Short mmCIF file of C-alpha atoms in Angstrom, two decimals:
data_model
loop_
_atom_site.label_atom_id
_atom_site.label_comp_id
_atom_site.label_asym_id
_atom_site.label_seq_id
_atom_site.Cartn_x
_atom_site.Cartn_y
_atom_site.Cartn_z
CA UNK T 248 14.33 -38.60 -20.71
CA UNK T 249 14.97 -42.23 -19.80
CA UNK T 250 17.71 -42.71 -21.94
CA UNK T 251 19.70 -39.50 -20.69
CA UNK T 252 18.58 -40.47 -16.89
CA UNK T 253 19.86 -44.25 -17.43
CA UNK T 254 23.14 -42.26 -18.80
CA UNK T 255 23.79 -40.05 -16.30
CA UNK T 256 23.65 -43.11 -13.37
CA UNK T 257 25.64 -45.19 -15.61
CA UNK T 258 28.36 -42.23 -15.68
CA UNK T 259 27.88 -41.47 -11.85
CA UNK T 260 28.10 -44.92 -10.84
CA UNK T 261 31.56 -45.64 -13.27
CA UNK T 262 33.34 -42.42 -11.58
CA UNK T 263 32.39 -43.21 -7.90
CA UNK T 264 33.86 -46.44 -8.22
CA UNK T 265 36.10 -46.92 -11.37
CA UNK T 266 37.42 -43.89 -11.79
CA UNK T 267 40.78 -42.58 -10.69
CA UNK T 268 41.63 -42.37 -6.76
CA UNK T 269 42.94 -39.42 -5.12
CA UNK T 270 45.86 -40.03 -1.84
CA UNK T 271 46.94 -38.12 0.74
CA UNK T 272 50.12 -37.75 2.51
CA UNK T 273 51.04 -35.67 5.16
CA UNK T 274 54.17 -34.45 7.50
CA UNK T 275 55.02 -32.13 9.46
CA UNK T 276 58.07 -30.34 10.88
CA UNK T 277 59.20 -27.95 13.59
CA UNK T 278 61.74 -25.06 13.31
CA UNK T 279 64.12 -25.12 15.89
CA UNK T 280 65.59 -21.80 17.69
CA UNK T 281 69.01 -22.19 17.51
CA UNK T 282 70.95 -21.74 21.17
CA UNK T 283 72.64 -18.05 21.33
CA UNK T 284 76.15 -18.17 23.19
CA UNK T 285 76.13 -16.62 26.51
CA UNK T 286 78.66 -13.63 27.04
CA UNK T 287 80.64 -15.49 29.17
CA UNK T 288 81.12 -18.19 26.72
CA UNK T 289 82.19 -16.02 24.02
CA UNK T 290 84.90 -14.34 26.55
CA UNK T 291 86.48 -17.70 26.74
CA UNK T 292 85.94 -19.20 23.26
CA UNK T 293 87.82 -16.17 21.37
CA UNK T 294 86.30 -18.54 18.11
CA UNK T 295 82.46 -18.39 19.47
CA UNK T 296 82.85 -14.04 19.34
CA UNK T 297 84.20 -13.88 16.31
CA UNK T 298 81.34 -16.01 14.65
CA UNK T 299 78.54 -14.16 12.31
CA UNK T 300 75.64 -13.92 13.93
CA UNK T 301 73.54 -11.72 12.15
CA UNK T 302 70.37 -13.52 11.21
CA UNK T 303 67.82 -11.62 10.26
CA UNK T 304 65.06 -13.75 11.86
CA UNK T 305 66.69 -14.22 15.26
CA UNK T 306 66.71 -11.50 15.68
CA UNK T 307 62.83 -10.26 15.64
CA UNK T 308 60.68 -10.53 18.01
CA UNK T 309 58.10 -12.32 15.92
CA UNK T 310 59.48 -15.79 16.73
CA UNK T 311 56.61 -17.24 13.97
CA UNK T 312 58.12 -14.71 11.24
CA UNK T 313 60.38 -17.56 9.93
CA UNK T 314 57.10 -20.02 9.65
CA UNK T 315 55.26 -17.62 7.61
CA UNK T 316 58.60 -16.77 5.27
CA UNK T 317 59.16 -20.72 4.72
CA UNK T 318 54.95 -21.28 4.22
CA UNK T 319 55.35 -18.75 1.50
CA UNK T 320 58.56 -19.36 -0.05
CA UNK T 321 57.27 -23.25 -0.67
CA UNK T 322 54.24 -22.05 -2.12
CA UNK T 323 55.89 -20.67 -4.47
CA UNK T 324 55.99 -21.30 -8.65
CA UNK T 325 60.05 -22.55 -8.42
CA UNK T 326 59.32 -25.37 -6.13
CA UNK T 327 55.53 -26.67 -8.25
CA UNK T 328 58.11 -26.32 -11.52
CA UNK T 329 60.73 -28.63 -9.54
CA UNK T 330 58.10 -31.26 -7.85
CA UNK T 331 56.80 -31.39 -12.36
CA UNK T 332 60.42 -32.01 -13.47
CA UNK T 333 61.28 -34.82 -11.10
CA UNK T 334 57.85 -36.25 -11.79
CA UNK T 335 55.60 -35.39 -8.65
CA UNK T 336 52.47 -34.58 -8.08
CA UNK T 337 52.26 -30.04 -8.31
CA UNK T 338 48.76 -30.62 -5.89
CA UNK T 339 49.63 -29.58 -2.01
CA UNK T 340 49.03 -27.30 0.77
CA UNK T 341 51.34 -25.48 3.06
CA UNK T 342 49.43 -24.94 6.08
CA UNK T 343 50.82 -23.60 10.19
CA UNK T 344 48.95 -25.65 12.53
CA UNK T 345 47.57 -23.53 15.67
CA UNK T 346 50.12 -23.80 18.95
CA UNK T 347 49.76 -21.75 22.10
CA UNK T 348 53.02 -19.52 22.03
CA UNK T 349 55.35 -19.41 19.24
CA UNK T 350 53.93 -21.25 16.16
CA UNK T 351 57.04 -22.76 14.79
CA UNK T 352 54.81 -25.70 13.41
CA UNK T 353 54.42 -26.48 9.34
CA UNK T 354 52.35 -29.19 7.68
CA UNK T 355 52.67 -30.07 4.19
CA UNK T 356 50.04 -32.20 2.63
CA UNK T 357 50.89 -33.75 -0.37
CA UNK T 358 48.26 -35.48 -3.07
CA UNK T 359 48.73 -38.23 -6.27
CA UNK T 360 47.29 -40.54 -8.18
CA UNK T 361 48.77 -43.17 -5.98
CA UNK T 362 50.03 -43.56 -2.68
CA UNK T 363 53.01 -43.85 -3.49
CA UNK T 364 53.25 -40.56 -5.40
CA UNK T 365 51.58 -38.67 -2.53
CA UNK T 366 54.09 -40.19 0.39
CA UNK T 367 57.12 -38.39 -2.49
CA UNK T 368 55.83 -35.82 -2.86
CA UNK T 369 55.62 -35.21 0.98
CA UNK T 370 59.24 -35.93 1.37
CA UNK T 371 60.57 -33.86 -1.63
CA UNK T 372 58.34 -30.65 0.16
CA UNK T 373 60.50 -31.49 3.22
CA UNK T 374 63.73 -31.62 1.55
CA UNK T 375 62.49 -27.74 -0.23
CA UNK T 376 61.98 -26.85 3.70
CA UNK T 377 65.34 -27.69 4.48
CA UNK T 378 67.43 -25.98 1.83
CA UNK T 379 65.02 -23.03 1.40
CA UNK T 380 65.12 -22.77 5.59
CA UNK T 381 69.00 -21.86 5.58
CA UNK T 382 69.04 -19.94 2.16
CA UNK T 383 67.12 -17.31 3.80
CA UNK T 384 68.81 -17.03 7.18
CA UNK T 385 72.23 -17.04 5.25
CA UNK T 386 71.18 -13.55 3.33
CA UNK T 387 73.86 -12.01 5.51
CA UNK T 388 76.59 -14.67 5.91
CA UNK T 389 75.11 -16.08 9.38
CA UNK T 390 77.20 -18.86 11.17
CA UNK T 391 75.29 -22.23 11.35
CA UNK T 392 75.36 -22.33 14.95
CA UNK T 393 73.00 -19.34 14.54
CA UNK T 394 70.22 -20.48 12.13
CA UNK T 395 67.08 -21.90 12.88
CA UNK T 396 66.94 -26.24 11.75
CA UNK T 397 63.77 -27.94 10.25
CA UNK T 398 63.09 -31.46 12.75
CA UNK T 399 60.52 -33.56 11.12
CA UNK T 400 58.24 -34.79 13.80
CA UNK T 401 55.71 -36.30 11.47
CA UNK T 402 57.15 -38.78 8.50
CA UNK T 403 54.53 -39.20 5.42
CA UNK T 404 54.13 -43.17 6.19
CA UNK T 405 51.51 -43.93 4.37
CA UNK T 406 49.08 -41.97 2.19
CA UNK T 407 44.91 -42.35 2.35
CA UNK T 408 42.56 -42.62 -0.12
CA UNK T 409 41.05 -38.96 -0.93
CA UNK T 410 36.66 -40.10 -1.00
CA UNK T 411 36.09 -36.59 -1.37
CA UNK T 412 37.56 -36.40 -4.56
CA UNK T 413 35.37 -39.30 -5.61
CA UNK T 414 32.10 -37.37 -4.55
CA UNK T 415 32.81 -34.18 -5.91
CA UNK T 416 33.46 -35.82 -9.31
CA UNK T 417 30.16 -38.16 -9.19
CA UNK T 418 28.33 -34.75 -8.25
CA UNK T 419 29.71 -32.66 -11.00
CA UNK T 420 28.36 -35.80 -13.60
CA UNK T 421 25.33 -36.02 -11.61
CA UNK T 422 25.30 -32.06 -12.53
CA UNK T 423 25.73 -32.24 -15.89
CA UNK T 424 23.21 -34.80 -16.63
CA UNK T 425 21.12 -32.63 -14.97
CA UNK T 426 21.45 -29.93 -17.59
CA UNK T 427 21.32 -32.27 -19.96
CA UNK T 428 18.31 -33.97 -19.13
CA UNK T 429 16.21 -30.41 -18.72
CA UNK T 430 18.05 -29.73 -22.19
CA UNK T 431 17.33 -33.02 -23.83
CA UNK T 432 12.84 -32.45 -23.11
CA UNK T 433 13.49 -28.85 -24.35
CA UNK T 434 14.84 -29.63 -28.26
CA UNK T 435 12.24 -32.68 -27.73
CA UNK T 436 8.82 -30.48 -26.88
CA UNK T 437 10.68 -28.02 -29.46
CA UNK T 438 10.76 -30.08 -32.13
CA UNK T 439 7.76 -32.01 -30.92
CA UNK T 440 5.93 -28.14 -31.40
CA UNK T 441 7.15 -27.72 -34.94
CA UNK T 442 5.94 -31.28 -36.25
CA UNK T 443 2.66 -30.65 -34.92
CA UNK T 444 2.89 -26.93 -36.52
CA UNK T 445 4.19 -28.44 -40.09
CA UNK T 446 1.27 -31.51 -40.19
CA UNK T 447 -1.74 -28.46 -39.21
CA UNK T 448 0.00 -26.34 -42.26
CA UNK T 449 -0.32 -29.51 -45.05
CA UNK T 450 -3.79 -30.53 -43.71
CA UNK T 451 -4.89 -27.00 -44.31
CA UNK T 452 -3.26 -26.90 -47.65
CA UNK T 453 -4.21 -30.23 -48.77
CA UNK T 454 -7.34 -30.92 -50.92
CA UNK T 455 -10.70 -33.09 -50.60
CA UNK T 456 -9.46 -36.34 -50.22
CA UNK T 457 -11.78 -38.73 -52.93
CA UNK T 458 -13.30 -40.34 -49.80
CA UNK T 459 -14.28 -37.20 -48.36
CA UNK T 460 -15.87 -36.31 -51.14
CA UNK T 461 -17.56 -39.36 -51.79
CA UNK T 462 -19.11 -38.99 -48.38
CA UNK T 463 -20.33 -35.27 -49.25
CA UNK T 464 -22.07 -36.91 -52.21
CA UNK T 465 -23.48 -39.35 -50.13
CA UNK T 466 -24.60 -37.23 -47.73
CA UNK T 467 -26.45 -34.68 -50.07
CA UNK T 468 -30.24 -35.23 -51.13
CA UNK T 469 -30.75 -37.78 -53.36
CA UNK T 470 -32.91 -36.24 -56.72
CA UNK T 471 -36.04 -38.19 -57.31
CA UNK T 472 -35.42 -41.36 -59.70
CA UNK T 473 -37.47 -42.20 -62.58
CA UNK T 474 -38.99 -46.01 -62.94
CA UNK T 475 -38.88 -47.79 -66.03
CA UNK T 476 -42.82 -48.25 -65.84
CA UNK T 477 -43.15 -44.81 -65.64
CA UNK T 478 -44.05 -42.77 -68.77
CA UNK T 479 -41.96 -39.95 -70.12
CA UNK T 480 -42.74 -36.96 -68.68
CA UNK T 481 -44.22 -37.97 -65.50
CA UNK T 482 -41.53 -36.49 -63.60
CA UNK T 483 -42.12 -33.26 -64.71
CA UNK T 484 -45.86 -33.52 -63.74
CA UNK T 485 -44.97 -34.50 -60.21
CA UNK T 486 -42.59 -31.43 -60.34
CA UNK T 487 -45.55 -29.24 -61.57
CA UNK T 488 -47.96 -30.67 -58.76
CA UNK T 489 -45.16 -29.73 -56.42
CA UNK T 490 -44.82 -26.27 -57.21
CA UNK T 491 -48.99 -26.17 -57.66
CA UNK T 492 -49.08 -26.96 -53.95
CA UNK T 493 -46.82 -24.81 -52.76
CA UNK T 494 -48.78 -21.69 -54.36
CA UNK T 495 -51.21 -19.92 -52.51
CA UNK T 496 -54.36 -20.90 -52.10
CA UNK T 497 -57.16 -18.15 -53.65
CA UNK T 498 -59.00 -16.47 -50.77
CA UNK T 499 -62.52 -18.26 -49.10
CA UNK T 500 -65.69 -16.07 -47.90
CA UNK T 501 -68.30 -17.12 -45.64
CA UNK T 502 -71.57 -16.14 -45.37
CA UNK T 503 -73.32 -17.23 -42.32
CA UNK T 504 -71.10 -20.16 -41.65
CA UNK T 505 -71.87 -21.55 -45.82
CA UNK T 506 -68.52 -21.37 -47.15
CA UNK T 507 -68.59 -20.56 -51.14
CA UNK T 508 -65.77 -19.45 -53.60
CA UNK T 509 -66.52 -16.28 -55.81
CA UNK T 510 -64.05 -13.65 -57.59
CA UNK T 511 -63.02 -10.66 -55.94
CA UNK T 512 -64.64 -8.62 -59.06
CA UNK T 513 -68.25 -11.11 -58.81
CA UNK T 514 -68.40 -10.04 -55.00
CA UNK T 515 -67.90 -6.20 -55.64
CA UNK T 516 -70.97 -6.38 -58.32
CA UNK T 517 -73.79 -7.65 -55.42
CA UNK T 518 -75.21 -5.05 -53.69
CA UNK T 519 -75.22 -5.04 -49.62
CA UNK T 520 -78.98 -6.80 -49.16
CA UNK T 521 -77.56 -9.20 -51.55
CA UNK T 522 -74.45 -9.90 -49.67
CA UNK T 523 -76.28 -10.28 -46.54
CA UNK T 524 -78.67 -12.82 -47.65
CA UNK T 525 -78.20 -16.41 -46.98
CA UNK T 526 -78.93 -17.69 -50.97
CA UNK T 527 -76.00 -16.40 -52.51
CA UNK T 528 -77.09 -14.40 -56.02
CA UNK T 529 -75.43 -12.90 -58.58
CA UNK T 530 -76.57 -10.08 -60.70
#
């Protein structure tokens, strides 16, 4: 547990501050309406009436319509192949900022590996607004003086460093170690289980150490030793005396409190006066 904990800080502490940085940069531009000719001033410039003006998107009466058509066209796969093939970074957002009125507001936030890479990125997205912006309103051979022109109101200056990036990568390690560290005391009480299972099997199956039984020995009664002064045979008569006492002993009657021993048969041949008498007799 200590070894995966000391691990996991190691690895959180290397990517908050060693590992790679993440920069921003922004910009932002503004589609102008282009100015319509009045009536009068296309009755005295025969050249201003006889210009195309059909554009699709002047014509509605969304005037945002041409925001949301540009957000979408330059979030498109063409222009992430084209920002890979000249070497930019393929991470940004195309976001409309909220105006009161007509949005005609984009913001295109750009992120690298460096700031310099982020601030290129920026300006290659503008240059995609640009040329995108009049390939659309051209669909039906519009004149110029009646297409709508990207103004960049915001240049990508300078890029900042991304410190979100940084956290979100020290929390996924600090994540992972995590689930490794709840992993880690799981195979170890696992394995910790089965040793304990696998020594209770062999002691079980293993036999009386000689110690043990040494011990058992020890422990049992001791049989009674002969002396070397002692005679042959003496053992057995202390056996015999043994067994002598633990027989029972032959049955005592008392008459008037003088004990006396007599066979069951002698007692059965005195008659009842005779039993009753203090001298004992015997026929």
């Amino acid at each position: 547990m200590i070894t995966v904990l000391v691990l996991t800080l190691v690895a959180a502490a290397y990517v908050f501050f060693y590992a790679p940085r993440s920069y921003m940069a922004s910009t932002v531009y503004v589609l102008v309406t282009p100015r319509v000719p009045s009536t009068e001033e296309m009755r005295t410039d025969p050249a201003l009436a006889s210009a195309n003006s059909d554009n699709p998107y002047l014509r509605s009466a969304d005037s945002s319509l041409i925001t949301q058509v540009m957000a979408t066209k330059l979030s498109s796969s063409d222009v992430v192949d084209s920002l890979r093939a000249d070497g930019l970074s393929p991470d940004y957002t195309v976001t409309l900022p909220a105006t009161t009125g007509a949005g005609q507001l984009i913001r295109m936030e750009a992120t690298g590996s460096s700031p310099q890479l982020a601030i290129s990125t920026a300006e290659a997205l503008g240059q995609h607004l640009t040329a995108k912006l009049k390939d659309a309103q051209k669909v039906n051979g519009a004149d110029d003086r009646y297409l709508f022109t990207a103004l960049q109101i915001d240049p990508p200056s300078k890029a900042t460093e991304q410190f979100s990036s940084r956290l979100r990568s020290m929390i996924v390690v600090l994540i992972g170690g995590v689930i490794l560290l709840f992993g880690a005391v799981s195979i170890a009480r696992m394995l910790e289980s089965s040793r304990a299972a696998r020594k209770d099997a062999a002691d079980k199956a293993k036999p009386l150490s000689r110690r043990r039984r040494s011990d058992d020995r020890r422990a049992a009664p001791a049989a009674p030793s002969v002396d070397d002064d002692q005679e042959p045979g003496a053992d057995t008569a202390l056996a015999a005396k043994a067994v002598e006492g633990r027989k029972p002993k032959p049955s005592v009657a008392t008459v008037h409190d003088a004990p006396f021993l007599l066979p069951q048969h002698e007692l059965q041949d005195l008659s009842f006066e005779e039993r009753g008498s203090d001298v004992p007799a015997k026929r």
